[in-house]
Amino acid sequence: MHDSNQNTVLQSEAEARELGSFELKLLASINKLRDRAWGSNLQADLSQIVGRDVAIGQLYLALSKLEKKGMISADKKDPEPVRGGRSKKVYRLETPGAKALARTVDFLNAPSVLRPQENKHGEFAH
């Protein structure tokens, strides 16, 4: 691997560790919706996940950040006659985004995360 490519990969991995809760939920939603991961579908899915209405501005800001970090990419989908001829952007996970999501899922499923830790006296940490 060339130095510049290696630096890009390392930078992407470091950025993945700095993702917020909303961004991780957005990655999960994109992964779940696959070829239906466009604005309105993502907004509806995320609103259900977080238990409140997600503002479209918040969604597109997060999508833009994830795209700049190389976590996701977007392609224009051909217009559908039923939508009045408008095209839409369909988002998909890129390798760094998929890895960040997988690492988070692995972490959350780790027994040490789910089980309280005892100290040497058999007491649970506060």
XYZ file of C-alpha atoms in Angstrom:
126
model
C 0.000 0.000 0.000
C 1.320 3.463 -0.852
C 2.004 5.840 2.023
C -0.779 8.225 0.946
C -3.312 5.367 0.760
C -2.171 4.040 4.131
C -2.496 7.509 5.674
C -6.019 7.821 4.258
C -7.018 4.439 5.715
C -5.519 5.302 9.116
C -7.256 8.688 9.080
C -10.597 7.032 8.224
C -10.181 4.525 11.061
C -9.403 7.328 13.529
C -12.452 9.295 12.354
C -14.626 6.194 12.718
C -13.741 6.038 16.400
C -15.024 9.605 16.800
C -18.514 9.002 15.443
C -21.403 10.136 17.589
C -24.446 8.142 18.567
C -26.644 9.737 15.880
C -24.059 9.069 13.161
C -23.773 5.409 14.206
C -27.562 5.075 14.139
C -27.542 6.654 10.685
C -24.944 4.118 9.478
C -27.143 1.328 10.871
C -30.185 2.757 9.099
C -28.335 3.004 5.771
C -27.187 -0.594 6.214
C -30.735 -1.734 7.010
C -32.484 0.137 4.183
C -29.862 -0.754 1.522
C -31.131 0.368 -1.915
C -33.991 2.301 -0.270
C -31.656 4.489 1.834
C -32.705 7.935 0.648
C -33.664 11.055 2.605
C -37.308 10.506 3.520
C -36.844 6.799 4.275
C -33.792 7.508 6.423
C -35.659 10.268 8.260
C -38.602 7.957 9.030
C -36.366 5.058 10.101
C -34.179 7.237 12.322
C -37.219 8.889 13.912
C -38.406 5.424 14.900
C -34.940 4.425 16.201
C -34.402 7.545 18.333
C -38.038 7.862 19.436
C -38.556 11.427 18.225
C -38.936 13.316 14.962
C -35.578 13.799 13.254
C -35.246 17.183 11.557
C -34.358 16.904 7.881
C -31.563 19.447 8.415
C -30.003 17.292 11.141
C -30.188 14.278 8.834
C -28.550 15.970 5.843
C -25.846 17.541 8.014
C -24.942 14.100 9.384
C -25.059 12.560 5.885
C -22.712 15.273 4.621
C -20.256 14.679 7.487
C -20.268 10.920 6.937
C -19.757 11.401 3.204
C -16.778 13.729 3.810
C -15.271 11.144 6.187
C -15.584 8.465 3.491
C -18.001 6.404 5.594
C -20.789 6.568 3.005
C -21.299 7.548 -0.608
C -24.350 8.586 -2.592
C -25.609 7.811 -6.076
C -28.444 9.453 -7.964
C -31.332 7.106 -8.609
C -33.294 7.502 -11.823
C -36.525 9.472 -11.451
C -39.730 7.541 -10.934
C -42.842 8.731 -12.788
C -44.926 8.408 -9.620
C -42.657 10.938 -7.864
C -43.134 13.591 -10.525
C -39.845 12.877 -12.264
C -37.499 13.873 -9.438
C -34.342 11.881 -8.885
C -33.140 11.010 -5.412
C -29.818 10.282 -3.748
C -29.404 6.751 -2.478
C -26.774 6.379 0.241
C -24.634 3.310 0.829
C -21.983 2.267 3.309
C -18.374 2.313 2.228
C -15.757 0.053 3.825
C -14.797 2.500 6.632
C -18.470 2.995 7.535
C -19.183 -0.733 7.509
C -16.127 -1.362 9.689
C -17.116 1.377 12.153
C -20.605 -0.084 12.433
C -19.273 -3.636 12.868
C -16.799 -2.526 15.565
C -19.590 -0.787 17.462
C -21.868 -3.830 17.266
C -19.012 -6.090 18.424
C -18.276 -3.741 21.320
C -21.904 -3.542 22.407
C -22.267 -7.329 22.240
C -19.095 -8.000 24.240
C -19.821 -9.752 27.547
C -17.670 -7.234 29.430
C -19.967 -4.410 28.312
C -23.110 -6.214 29.400
C -21.840 -7.549 32.723
C -21.104 -5.247 35.683
C -17.470 -5.317 36.781
C -16.600 -6.392 40.314
C -13.600 -5.057 42.187
C -11.235 -7.287 44.201
C -13.620 -7.144 47.191
C -16.541 -8.537 45.189
C -18.258 -5.151 45.025
C -19.672 -3.678 41.846
C -18.155 -0.464 40.556
C -20.408 2.590 40.668
